[in-house]
């Protein structure tokens, strides 16, 4: 038997579920196929549980300033990591309930299993053959983890595992200081852990402007050690893990590997699409319509590698579904790129980053928050803002800030 479907969506993450919502404005003939866990990356292992941890950490991290400002008893506060992690998981489970219910409410229009392309419009899953008018690939990503580090077992975790830790050790190494590594590294440092951060480049939190990057590093280095330009190796020690890199060697109880993510494309049979694949195994596609070649196949969310952020995944799911059902429609516009890292102080960028700017014709403006009066009163006087403008017409091209 072959099932005939107007639109098949592969993946029940943010992009996939937003594509589903958009598609159902026009048709009920939609099938959702998901091979992994339900609940979305954001709700299960990303934005939501991390922010639950960060809120507690940032609040606890204010205790020294409160004591200096006249609030007595702050030196008796204690961070109970076991209870904190249980609190995070309780909220996490609440956040995942909605996406799980959405998938379950579809009944026979939701399938759990590994889909495989037989040709661009034919799929097989759990032995069932499905023919679709259009397909959206929204299978998401998973953390990178070097094979050699797997031998260290549960002493090395990724962002997919960290919130399952019931009693995290107090000595932590963070390898990779992009947005995820910086957020979680600072959180555990604020909660009283000994944190050692290592990163291969010179920047942290995705900040490419040297001045803005330096302002965040200045804050982080008061709370944790930071080693840049470091190629890291891990080795088992008698009581933990030895982390070596950048001329330093430290022993920690566990390591958070925050080395980026890779697309979930294995087993999909993408070679059956008959199009060129990039070095990650992802088909080449039109970045405006998200369409793969001239096929009725679209790609959306983190798997496409364009902008791996929650709001961008939602936008991409909506764009892919709209174009899948309106193939002759005018391209939908993307919003201005922006990203926020929820450190304390927060970091972020909008528009073009400093490394994306042209070499000439740019005017910059900046402000330093270290002596700004309102920031001083709040005990948050750190960071800076940089604006980039077109010299010819004054048009703002981008911004980067720590504030």
CSV table of C-alpha atoms in Angstrom, one decimal:
chain,number,residue,atom,x,y,z
A,1,UNK,CA,0.0,0.0,0.0
A,2,UNK,CA,1.2,3.6,-0.8
A,3,UNK,CA,-0.1,6.6,1.1
A,4,UNK,CA,-0.7,9.7,-0.9
A,5,UNK,CA,0.0,13.0,0.9
A,6,UNK,CA,0.1,16.6,-0.2
A,7,UNK,CA,2.9,17.6,2.2
A,8,UNK,CA,5.3,15.6,4.3
A,9,UNK,CA,7.3,17.3,7.1
A,10,UNK,CA,10.4,15.4,8.3
A,11,UNK,CA,11.1,16.5,11.9
A,12,UNK,CA,9.0,17.7,14.9
A,13,UNK,CA,11.3,20.4,16.1
A,14,UNK,CA,10.6,24.2,16.0
A,15,UNK,CA,11.0,24.4,12.2
A,16,UNK,CA,8.9,21.3,11.6
A,17,UNK,CA,6.1,22.3,14.0
A,18,UNK,CA,6.0,25.8,12.6
A,19,UNK,CA,5.8,24.4,9.1
A,20,UNK,CA,3.0,22.2,10.2
A,21,UNK,CA,1.1,25.2,11.7
A,22,UNK,CA,1.6,27.2,8.5
A,23,UNK,CA,0.6,24.4,6.2
A,24,UNK,CA,-2.6,23.7,8.1
A,25,UNK,CA,-3.8,27.2,7.2
A,26,UNK,CA,-4.2,25.8,3.7
A,27,UNK,CA,-4.7,22.1,4.0
A,28,UNK,CA,-5.2,19.2,6.4
A,29,UNK,CA,-3.4,16.8,4.1
A,30,UNK,CA,-0.1,17.0,6.0
A,31,UNK,CA,2.0,14.2,7.4
A,32,UNK,CA,4.6,14.6,10.2
A,33,UNK,CA,7.4,12.1,10.5
A,34,UNK,CA,9.9,12.3,13.3
A,35,UNK,CA,12.8,9.9,14.0
A,36,UNK,CA,14.1,11.4,17.2
A,37,UNK,CA,12.7,12.5,20.6
A,38,UNK,CA,9.8,14.9,20.6
A,39,UNK,CA,9.7,18.2,22.4
A,40,UNK,CA,12.0,20.4,20.2
A,41,UNK,CA,15.6,21.1,20.7
A,42,UNK,CA,14.8,24.5,22.3
A,43,UNK,CA,12.4,23.0,24.9
A,44,UNK,CA,14.3,19.8,25.6
A,45,UNK,CA,18.0,20.7,25.6
A,46,UNK,CA,18.4,24.3,24.5
A,47,UNK,CA,16.9,27.7,25.1
A,48,UNK,CA,14.3,26.7,27.8
A,49,UNK,CA,16.3,24.5,30.3
A,50,UNK,CA,19.4,26.7,29.8
A,51,UNK,CA,17.5,29.8,30.7
A,52,UNK,CA,15.9,28.1,33.7
A,53,UNK,CA,19.5,27.4,34.9
A,54,UNK,CA,20.7,30.9,34.0
A,55,UNK,CA,18.0,32.7,35.9
A,56,UNK,CA,19.0,31.0,39.1
A,57,UNK,CA,22.7,31.4,38.5
A,58,UNK,CA,22.5,35.1,37.6
A,59,UNK,CA,20.4,35.8,40.7
A,60,UNK,CA,22.8,33.9,42.9
A,61,UNK,CA,25.7,35.7,41.2
A,62,UNK,CA,24.3,39.1,42.5
A,63,UNK,CA,24.9,38.1,46.1
A,64,UNK,CA,28.3,39.9,46.4
A,65,UNK,CA,26.9,43.1,45.0
A,66,UNK,CA,23.9,42.9,47.4
A,67,UNK,CA,26.3,42.4,50.3
A,68,UNK,CA,28.4,45.4,49.3
A,69,UNK,CA,25.2,47.5,49.0
A,70,UNK,CA,24.0,46.7,52.6
A,71,UNK,CA,22.0,43.5,52.3
A,72,UNK,CA,23.1,41.3,55.2
A,73,UNK,CA,23.3,37.6,55.3
A,74,UNK,CA,24.3,37.1,51.6
A,75,UNK,CA,27.5,35.3,52.7
A,76,UNK,CA,25.3,32.5,54.2
A,77,UNK,CA,23.6,31.7,50.8
A,78,UNK,CA,24.5,28.3,49.4
A,79,UNK,CA,23.9,26.9,45.9
A,80,UNK,CA,22.4,23.4,46.2
A,81,UNK,CA,23.3,22.0,42.7
A,82,UNK,CA,21.2,18.8,43.2
A,83,UNK,CA,18.0,20.9,43.9
A,84,UNK,CA,18.9,23.4,41.2
A,85,UNK,CA,19.2,20.8,38.5
A,86,UNK,CA,16.0,19.1,39.6
A,87,UNK,CA,14.3,22.5,39.4
A,88,UNK,CA,15.6,22.9,35.8
A,89,UNK,CA,14.3,19.5,34.8
A,90,UNK,CA,10.8,20.2,36.3
A,91,UNK,CA,10.5,23.3,34.2
A,92,UNK,CA,12.0,21.5,31.2
A,93,UNK,CA,9.3,18.8,31.3
A,94,UNK,CA,6.7,21.5,31.5
A,95,UNK,CA,8.1,23.2,28.4
A,96,UNK,CA,8.2,20.0,26.3
A,97,UNK,CA,4.6,19.0,27.0
A,98,UNK,CA,3.2,21.4,24.4
A,99,UNK,CA,5.2,20.3,21.4
A,100,UNK,CA,4.7,16.6,22.4
A,101,UNK,CA,0.9,17.1,22.7
A,102,UNK,CA,0.9,18.8,19.2
A,103,UNK,CA,2.5,15.8,17.6
A,104,UNK,CA,0.3,13.3,19.5
A,105,UNK,CA,-2.9,15.2,18.5
A,106,UNK,CA,-2.2,14.5,14.8
A,107,UNK,CA,-3.1,10.8,15.3
A,108,UNK,CA,-2.4,8.8,12.2
A,109,UNK,CA,-1.0,11.9,10.6
A,110,UNK,CA,2.1,11.6,12.8
A,111,UNK,CA,4.6,8.8,12.5
A,112,UNK,CA,7.6,8.0,14.6
A,113,UNK,CA,10.3,6.4,12.6
A,114,UNK,CA,13.3,6.9,10.3
A,115,UNK,CA,12.2,8.1,6.9
A,116,UNK,CA,14.2,7.4,3.8
A,117,UNK,CA,13.9,8.9,0.3
A,118,UNK,CA,13.3,6.5,-2.5
A,119,UNK,CA,13.1,9.4,-5.0
A,120,UNK,CA,12.4,13.1,-4.5
A,121,UNK,CA,8.7,12.6,-3.9
A,122,UNK,CA,8.6,9.1,-2.5
A,123,UNK,CA,9.5,8.1,1.1
A,124,UNK,CA,9.6,4.9,3.1
A,125,UNK,CA,9.1,4.8,6.9
A,126,UNK,CA,8.5,1.7,9.1
A,127,UNK,CA,7.9,-0.3,5.9
A,128,UNK,CA,5.2,2.1,4.6
A,129,UNK,CA,5.6,3.8,1.3
A,130,UNK,CA,4.5,7.4,1.1
A,131,UNK,CA,4.1,9.6,-2.0
A,132,UNK,CA,4.1,13.3,-1.4
A,133,UNK,CA,3.5,16.4,-3.6
A,134,UNK,CA,6.1,18.3,-1.5
A,135,UNK,CA,8.5,17.4,1.3
A,136,UNK,CA,10.1,19.6,4.0
A,137,UNK,CA,13.4,18.4,5.6
A,138,UNK,CA,13.5,19.8,9.2
A,139,UNK,CA,15.5,17.1,10.9
A,140,UNK,CA,17.6,19.4,13.1
A,141,UNK,CA,21.1,18.9,14.4
A,142,UNK,CA,23.0,17.2,17.2
A,143,UNK,CA,26.2,18.2,19.1
A,144,UNK,CA,29.6,17.4,17.8
A,145,UNK,CA,31.7,15.1,20.0
A,146,UNK,CA,35.1,13.8,19.0
A,147,UNK,CA,35.2,10.1,18.8
A,148,UNK,CA,38.3,9.9,21.0
A,149,UNK,CA,36.5,11.7,23.8
A,150,UNK,CA,33.7,9.1,24.0
A,151,UNK,CA,36.0,6.7,25.8
A,152,UNK,CA,35.8,9.1,28.9
A,153,UNK,CA,32.2,8.1,29.3
A,154,UNK,CA,29.9,10.3,31.4
A,155,UNK,CA,32.7,12.6,32.4
A,156,UNK,CA,32.3,14.3,29.0
A,157,UNK,CA,28.8,15.7,28.3
A,158,UNK,CA,27.3,17.9,25.6
A,159,UNK,CA,24.4,20.3,25.8
A,160,UNK,CA,22.1,17.4,25.1
A,161,UNK,CA,23.2,15.7,28.3
A,162,UNK,CA,24.1,18.5,30.8
A,163,UNK,CA,20.6,19.0,32.2
A,164,UNK,CA,20.3,15.3,33.1
A,165,UNK,CA,23.2,15.7,35.5
A,166,UNK,CA,21.8,15.2,39.0
A,167,UNK,CA,24.8,16.2,41.0
A,168,UNK,CA,27.4,18.0,38.8
A,169,UNK,CA,30.9,17.9,40.0
A,170,UNK,CA,32.3,21.3,41.3
A,171,UNK,CA,35.3,21.3,38.9
A,172,UNK,CA,34.2,21.9,35.3
A,173,UNK,CA,36.1,22.3,32.0
A,174,UNK,CA,34.2,23.9,29.1
A,175,UNK,CA,35.7,23.3,25.7
A,176,UNK,CA,34.2,25.7,23.1
A,177,UNK,CA,33.1,29.1,24.2
A,178,UNK,CA,30.4,29.9,21.6
A,179,UNK,CA,27.0,31.0,22.9
A,180,UNK,CA,26.2,27.7,24.5
A,181,UNK,CA,29.6,27.2,26.2
A,182,UNK,CA,29.8,30.7,27.5
A,183,UNK,CA,26.2,30.7,28.9
A,184,UNK,CA,26.6,27.4,30.7
A,185,UNK,CA,30.2,28.0,31.8
A,186,UNK,CA,29.3,31.3,33.4
A,187,UNK,CA,26.2,29.8,35.0
A,188,UNK,CA,28.2,27.1,36.8
A,189,UNK,CA,30.8,29.6,37.7
A,190,UNK,CA,28.2,31.9,39.3
A,191,UNK,CA,26.9,28.9,41.2
A,192,UNK,CA,30.2,28.5,42.9
A,193,UNK,CA,31.9,25.9,40.6
A,194,UNK,CA,35.5,26.1,39.5
A,195,UNK,CA,35.2,26.6,35.8
A,196,UNK,CA,38.0,26.5,33.2
A,197,UNK,CA,37.0,27.6,29.7
A,198,UNK,CA,38.9,26.8,26.5
A,199,UNK,CA,38.3,28.0,23.0
A,200,UNK,CA,40.1,27.5,19.7
A,201,UNK,CA,39.8,31.1,18.5
A,202,UNK,CA,40.2,34.5,20.1
A,203,UNK,CA,36.5,35.4,20.4
A,204,UNK,CA,33.7,34.2,22.6
A,205,UNK,CA,29.9,34.1,22.4
A,206,UNK,CA,30.1,34.6,18.6
A,207,UNK,CA,31.4,38.2,19.0
A,208,UNK,CA,33.7,39.2,16.1
A,209,UNK,CA,34.3,42.8,17.1
A,210,UNK,CA,37.5,42.9,19.1
A,211,UNK,CA,36.5,45.7,21.4
A,212,UNK,CA,33.1,44.2,22.2
A,213,UNK,CA,34.6,40.7,22.6
A,214,UNK,CA,37.2,42.1,25.1
A,215,UNK,CA,34.5,43.7,27.2
A,216,UNK,CA,32.8,40.3,27.7
A,217,UNK,CA,36.1,38.5,28.3
A,218,UNK,CA,36.9,41.0,31.0
A,219,UNK,CA,33.8,40.0,32.9
A,220,UNK,CA,34.1,36.3,32.4
A,221,UNK,CA,37.7,36.2,33.6
A,222,UNK,CA,36.6,37.5,37.0
A,223,UNK,CA,34.5,34.4,37.4
A,224,UNK,CA,36.3,31.6,35.5
A,225,UNK,CA,39.6,31.0,33.7
A,226,UNK,CA,39.5,31.5,30.0
A,227,UNK,CA,42.1,30.2,27.6
A,228,UNK,CA,41.8,31.3,24.0
A,229,UNK,CA,43.7,30.1,20.9
A,230,UNK,CA,43.7,26.6,22.4
A,231,UNK,CA,43.7,23.2,20.7
A,232,UNK,CA,42.4,21.0,23.5
A,233,UNK,CA,43.1,17.3,24.3
A,234,UNK,CA,41.4,15.3,27.1
A,235,UNK,CA,42.9,12.5,29.1
A,236,UNK,CA,41.5,10.4,32.0
A,237,UNK,CA,43.2,11.1,35.3
A,238,UNK,CA,42.9,9.3,38.6
A,239,UNK,CA,40.1,11.5,39.9
A,240,UNK,CA,38.7,13.1,36.8
A,241,UNK,CA,39.7,14.4,33.4
A,242,UNK,CA,42.9,16.3,32.5
A,243,UNK,CA,42.3,19.1,30.1
A,244,UNK,CA,45.3,20.4,28.1
A,245,UNK,CA,45.4,23.3,25.7
A,246,UNK,CA,46.9,26.7,25.1
A,247,UNK,CA,49.8,25.9,27.3
A,248,UNK,CA,47.6,25.1,30.3
A,249,UNK,CA,46.7,21.8,32.0
A,250,UNK,CA,43.9,21.5,34.6
A,251,UNK,CA,42.2,18.5,36.2
A,252,UNK,CA,38.4,18.7,36.4
A,253,UNK,CA,35.5,16.4,37.4
A,254,UNK,CA,33.7,16.7,34.1
A,255,UNK,CA,33.9,18.4,30.8
A,256,UNK,CA,31.2,20.2,28.8
A,257,UNK,CA,32.0,19.8,25.1
A,258,UNK,CA,30.5,22.7,23.2
A,259,UNK,CA,31.9,22.2,19.8
A,260,UNK,CA,29.1,23.1,17.5
A,261,UNK,CA,26.4,20.9,16.0
A,262,UNK,CA,26.1,18.7,12.9
A,263,UNK,CA,23.0,18.1,10.8
A,264,UNK,CA,20.8,15.0,11.2
A,265,UNK,CA,20.9,13.7,7.7
A,266,UNK,CA,22.2,10.2,8.0
A,267,UNK,CA,19.8,7.5,6.9
A,268,UNK,CA,17.6,10.0,4.9
A,269,UNK,CA,18.8,8.7,1.5
A,270,UNK,CA,19.5,12.2,0.3
A,271,UNK,CA,21.5,10.8,-2.5
A,272,UNK,CA,18.2,9.8,-4.1
A,273,UNK,CA,17.4,13.4,-4.6
A,274,UNK,CA,19.9,13.6,-7.4
A,275,UNK,CA,21.4,17.0,-6.4
A,276,UNK,CA,24.7,18.1,-5.1
A,277,UNK,CA,25.4,17.8,-1.4
A,278,UNK,CA,27.7,20.1,0.6
A,279,UNK,CA,30.6,18.9,2.8
A,280,UNK,CA,28.1,18.3,5.6
A,281,UNK,CA,26.0,16.0,3.4
A,282,UNK,CA,23.2,18.7,3.1
A,283,UNK,CA,21.7,19.4,-0.3
A,284,UNK,CA,22.4,22.7,-1.9
A,285,UNK,CA,19.3,25.0,-1.7
A,286,UNK,CA,18.0,28.5,-2.5
A,287,UNK,CA,18.5,30.6,0.6
A,288,UNK,CA,15.4,32.7,-0.2
A,289,UNK,CA,12.8,30.0,-0.9
A,290,UNK,CA,14.6,27.2,0.9
A,291,UNK,CA,13.9,25.0,-2.1
A,292,UNK,CA,16.4,22.3,-3.1
A,293,UNK,CA,17.2,22.8,-6.8
A,294,UNK,CA,14.0,22.5,-8.9
A,295,UNK,CA,12.6,19.8,-6.7
A,296,UNK,CA,9.4,20.0,-4.6
A,297,UNK,CA,11.7,19.5,-1.6
A,298,UNK,CA,12.5,22.2,0.9
A,299,UNK,CA,14.8,22.4,3.9
A,300,UNK,CA,14.3,24.4,7.1
A,301,UNK,CA,15.7,25.0,10.6
A,302,UNK,CA,19.0,24.2,12.1
A,303,UNK,CA,19.7,21.4,9.6
A,304,UNK,CA,20.1,24.0,6.8
A,305,UNK,CA,23.0,25.6,8.7
A,306,UNK,CA,22.0,29.2,7.8
A,307,UNK,CA,20.9,30.7,11.1
A,308,UNK,CA,20.8,28.1,13.9
A,309,UNK,CA,18.5,30.1,16.3
A,310,UNK,CA,15.0,29.5,17.6
A,311,UNK,CA,13.3,32.4,16.0
A,312,UNK,CA,15.1,31.8,12.7
A,313,UNK,CA,14.1,28.1,12.7
A,314,UNK,CA,10.4,29.1,13.2
A,315,UNK,CA,10.7,31.6,10.3
A,316,UNK,CA,12.3,29.0,8.1
A,317,UNK,CA,9.6,26.5,8.8
A,318,UNK,CA,7.0,29.1,7.9
A,319,UNK,CA,8.8,30.1,4.7
A,320,UNK,CA,9.4,26.5,3.6
A,321,UNK,CA,5.7,25.5,4.2
A,322,UNK,CA,4.4,28.5,2.4
A,323,UNK,CA,6.6,28.0,-0.7
A,324,UNK,CA,5.9,24.2,-0.7
A,325,UNK,CA,2.2,25.0,-1.0
A,326,UNK,CA,2.6,28.1,-3.2
A,327,UNK,CA,5.5,27.2,-5.5
A,328,UNK,CA,5.0,30.2,-7.7
A,329,UNK,CA,4.8,32.8,-4.9
A,330,UNK,CA,7.1,35.7,-4.5
A,331,UNK,CA,10.0,35.0,-2.0
A,332,UNK,CA,9.2,35.9,1.6
A,333,UNK,CA,11.7,38.3,3.2
A,334,UNK,CA,13.8,37.2,6.2
A,335,UNK,CA,14.1,39.5,9.2
A,336,UNK,CA,17.3,41.3,10.0
A,337,UNK,CA,19.8,38.7,11.4
A,338,UNK,CA,20.2,39.0,15.2
A,339,UNK,CA,21.5,36.8,18.0
A,340,UNK,CA,21.5,37.2,21.8
A,341,UNK,CA,23.7,35.4,24.3
A,342,UNK,CA,22.1,35.3,27.8
A,343,UNK,CA,25.3,35.9,29.7
A,344,UNK,CA,25.5,38.5,32.5
A,345,UNK,CA,26.0,41.1,31.0
A,346,UNK,CA,24.1,40.0,27.9
A,347,UNK,CA,25.9,39.8,24.5
A,348,UNK,CA,24.4,40.1,21.1
A,349,UNK,CA,24.6,41.4,17.5
A,350,UNK,CA,22.2,42.6,14.8
A,351,UNK,CA,22.6,43.1,11.1
A,352,UNK,CA,26.2,42.7,9.7
A,353,UNK,CA,28.9,41.6,12.1
A,354,UNK,CA,32.3,43.4,12.0
A,355,UNK,CA,33.9,40.6,10.0
A,356,UNK,CA,31.1,40.9,7.4
A,357,UNK,CA,31.5,44.6,6.8
A,358,UNK,CA,33.2,45.9,3.7
A,359,UNK,CA,36.8,47.1,4.1
A,360,UNK,CA,36.0,50.7,3.3
A,361,UNK,CA,33.2,53.2,3.6
A,362,UNK,CA,32.2,52.4,7.1
A,363,UNK,CA,31.8,54.7,10.1
A,364,UNK,CA,31.7,53.3,13.6
A,365,UNK,CA,30.3,54.6,16.8
A,366,UNK,CA,30.8,53.2,20.3
A,367,UNK,CA,29.8,53.7,24.0
A,368,UNK,CA,31.5,52.2,27.0
A,369,UNK,CA,29.2,51.1,29.8
A,370,UNK,CA,31.8,50.7,32.5
A,371,UNK,CA,31.3,54.3,33.8
A,372,UNK,CA,27.7,54.8,32.7
A,373,UNK,CA,25.6,56.1,35.7
A,374,UNK,CA,22.6,53.9,35.5
A,375,UNK,CA,24.8,50.8,35.0
A,376,UNK,CA,26.9,51.8,38.1
A,377,UNK,CA,23.7,52.1,40.2
A,378,UNK,CA,22.6,48.6,39.2
A,379,UNK,CA,26.1,47.1,39.7
A,380,UNK,CA,26.1,46.1,36.1
A,381,UNK,CA,28.7,48.6,34.7
A,382,UNK,CA,30.4,46.4,32.2
A,383,UNK,CA,30.4,46.1,28.4
A,384,UNK,CA,30.2,48.3,25.4
A,385,UNK,CA,28.2,48.9,22.2
A,386,UNK,CA,29.5,49.3,18.7
A,387,UNK,CA,27.4,50.6,15.7
A,388,UNK,CA,28.4,50.3,12.1
A,389,UNK,CA,27.0,52.8,9.5
A,390,UNK,CA,27.4,53.3,5.8
A,391,UNK,CA,29.6,56.4,5.3
A,392,UNK,CA,27.7,57.5,2.2
A,393,UNK,CA,24.2,57.7,3.5
A,394,UNK,CA,24.3,57.0,7.3
A,395,UNK,CA,22.4,53.8,7.0
A,396,UNK,CA,22.9,51.5,10.0
A,397,UNK,CA,24.5,48.2,8.8
A,398,UNK,CA,25.0,46.4,12.1
A,399,UNK,CA,25.6,46.5,15.9
A,400,UNK,CA,27.4,44.4,18.4
A,401,UNK,CA,27.1,44.8,22.2
A,402,UNK,CA,27.7,43.6,25.7
A,403,UNK,CA,25.4,45.3,28.1
